[in-house]
XYZ file of C-alpha atoms in Angstrom:
194
model
C 8.927 -4.692 -10.130
C 6.813 -2.778 -7.634
C 3.091 -2.561 -7.124
C 0.683 -0.437 -9.125
C -2.343 1.645 -8.214
C -4.842 1.370 -11.058
C -8.424 2.400 -11.671
C -10.919 -0.350 -12.376
C -13.964 -0.198 -14.650
C -17.302 -1.913 -14.044
C -16.528 -5.043 -16.069
C -13.351 -5.810 -14.130
C -14.852 -4.702 -10.786
C -17.803 -7.063 -11.030
C -16.001 -9.759 -13.070
C -15.477 -13.215 -11.642
C -12.223 -14.154 -13.410
C -9.116 -14.762 -11.301
C -7.583 -11.336 -12.030
C -10.860 -9.449 -11.577
C -12.441 -7.958 -8.467
C -15.922 -9.535 -8.323
C -15.286 -11.347 -5.051
C -14.207 -8.088 -3.409
C -17.158 -6.180 -4.916
C -19.645 -8.765 -3.595
C -18.061 -8.906 -0.140
C -17.920 -5.104 0.072
C -21.588 -4.752 -0.875
C -22.561 -7.382 1.708
C -20.604 -5.480 4.362
C -22.151 -2.159 3.315
C -25.663 -3.636 3.552
C -24.846 -5.065 6.977
C -23.897 -1.540 8.082
C -27.157 -0.146 6.710
C -25.444 1.569 3.780
C -26.365 1.330 0.107
C -24.261 -1.024 -2.021
C -21.558 0.369 -4.283
C -22.897 -0.550 -7.705
C -22.613 2.579 -9.841
C -19.140 1.872 -11.240
C -18.373 3.531 -14.584
C -17.208 1.385 -17.491
C -13.559 1.439 -18.464
C -12.938 3.900 -21.263
C -10.553 3.613 -24.167
C -7.139 4.994 -23.250
C -6.542 8.605 -24.244
C -3.420 10.253 -22.829
C -4.195 13.261 -20.661
C -7.938 12.574 -20.591
C -8.093 11.811 -16.878
C -10.330 8.819 -17.549
C -7.882 6.220 -16.206
C -5.422 6.053 -13.323
C -2.184 4.076 -13.318
C 0.905 4.688 -11.220
C 3.733 2.482 -9.998
C 4.938 2.332 -6.399
C 8.642 1.778 -6.955
C 10.373 4.592 -5.067
C 11.490 4.441 -1.445
C 8.674 5.222 1.002
C 10.965 5.957 3.975
C 10.665 9.744 3.754
C 6.934 9.523 3.091
C 6.381 7.399 6.207
C 8.402 9.917 8.245
C 6.230 12.712 6.832
C 3.099 10.775 7.836
C 4.458 10.284 11.376
C 5.043 14.023 11.670
C 1.677 15.229 10.368
C -0.812 12.368 10.833
C -1.884 9.981 13.557
C -1.072 6.308 13.142
C -4.724 5.615 12.278
C -4.768 8.395 9.676
C -1.589 7.031 8.105
C -3.195 3.589 7.812
C -6.245 5.078 6.084
C -4.085 7.163 3.736
C -1.717 4.496 2.510
C -2.638 1.106 3.964
C -5.537 0.280 1.679
C -5.895 -2.399 -0.944
C -9.035 -0.897 -2.483
C -10.055 2.765 -2.586
C -13.721 3.468 -3.339
C -15.412 6.824 -4.031
C -18.001 6.431 -1.282
C -17.740 7.834 2.240
C -16.976 5.237 4.904
C -16.856 5.925 8.650
C -13.962 3.513 8.983
C -11.942 1.099 6.895
C -13.588 -2.184 5.972
C -11.584 -5.384 6.278
C -12.710 -8.174 3.976
C -11.537 -11.773 4.550
C -10.172 -12.074 1.022
C -6.518 -12.954 0.445
C -4.539 -10.281 -1.308
C -0.971 -11.135 -2.236
C 1.014 -11.360 0.987
C -1.956 -10.326 3.129
C -4.754 -12.491 4.463
C -7.363 -9.753 4.082
C -8.320 -6.815 1.896
C -8.620 -3.302 3.343
C -11.175 -0.994 1.716
C -11.260 2.740 2.476
C -13.300 5.639 1.157
C -11.640 8.263 -1.028
C -13.563 11.023 0.821
C -11.606 10.017 3.957
C -8.259 9.759 2.155
C -8.525 13.103 0.345
C -8.248 15.482 3.353
C -5.304 13.497 4.724
C -3.462 13.710 1.407
C -4.355 17.409 1.122
C -2.935 17.992 4.601
C 0.400 16.482 3.552
C 0.372 18.328 0.205
C -0.075 21.612 2.064
C 2.607 20.705 4.612
C 5.244 20.135 1.926
C 4.029 22.826 -0.479
C 3.372 20.404 -3.340
C 3.804 22.525 -6.487
C 0.829 23.372 -8.694
C 2.751 21.968 -11.669
C 2.284 18.420 -10.338
C 0.136 16.578 -12.915
C -3.565 16.540 -12.062
C -4.234 13.358 -14.034
C -2.348 10.086 -13.962
C -3.506 8.131 -16.987
C -0.270 6.289 -17.644
C 2.485 6.843 -15.091
C 2.194 10.615 -15.525
C 3.295 11.310 -11.940
C 6.216 8.898 -12.175
C 7.398 10.538 -15.378
C 6.950 14.056 -14.003
C 8.902 13.314 -10.822
C 11.717 11.671 -12.825
C 12.027 14.620 -15.215
C 10.190 17.926 -14.759
C 10.264 17.889 -10.942
C 14.041 17.595 -10.971
C 14.203 20.647 -13.242
C 11.709 22.579 -11.082
C 13.787 21.946 -7.948
C 16.494 24.267 -9.272
C 14.099 27.225 -9.399
C 11.515 26.398 -6.734
C 12.871 25.000 -3.526
C 10.811 24.050 -0.525
C 9.985 21.121 1.678
C 8.617 19.202 -1.322
C 11.971 19.455 -3.102
C 14.024 18.033 -0.221
C 12.689 14.514 -0.751
C 11.183 13.934 -4.188
C 10.305 10.332 -3.324
C 8.177 11.493 -0.384
C 6.615 14.240 -2.523
C 5.789 11.634 -5.167
C 3.809 9.542 -2.662
C 1.975 12.605 -1.357
C 0.968 13.424 -4.934
C 0.143 9.777 -5.646
C -2.353 9.369 -2.807
C -3.784 12.851 -3.418
C -4.389 12.187 -7.113
C -5.720 8.666 -6.449
C -8.376 10.002 -4.061
C -9.270 12.856 -6.420
C -9.548 10.486 -9.372
C -11.712 7.988 -7.502
C -14.131 10.719 -6.422
C -14.186 12.497 -9.792
C -14.740 9.337 -11.864
C -16.717 7.391 -9.264
C -14.449 4.381 -9.734
C -12.448 2.119 -7.455
C -8.664 2.200 -7.434
C -6.872 -0.983 -6.483
C -3.375 -1.960 -5.502
C -2.211 -4.594 -7.944
């Protein structure tokens, strides 16, 4: 099956139903206030799906992460790797450090929230290190990255080799975390692991 990274609109973010994120939103805002920071309340509404619009984000984590983790070990500190890919919730606000909320999430006893402004330079560092091609989709409305890496990337490898082309699974995850951070900042919305 695999997990998904998906953008969340205001209704779902503040909603109190079982599959919504209201408990996390409330706990995050309480933690932000405790740190003397403004609450994160300006979440845009979910928009109607339009392919290629860049208004939504949805990608599936189903490929092997072994090469990606090795890439992180080579180019990032352990702490940076945790910030880049260990989060449960990515928000578009700057945070000095990750925030751990005592809210169960799947197999984990807590929820880790990080700021997209902290994730973005780490993902950019890896994208530069592997020479991620410019043809990589900039928006990920509906598994656009997954589709591109299954099809077009395999075709591009024959004409444009480089570090990115040696491990397409690792390159996929670099692109995934890069585009997730960019989307969160651009749209001002949270992205969650679901």
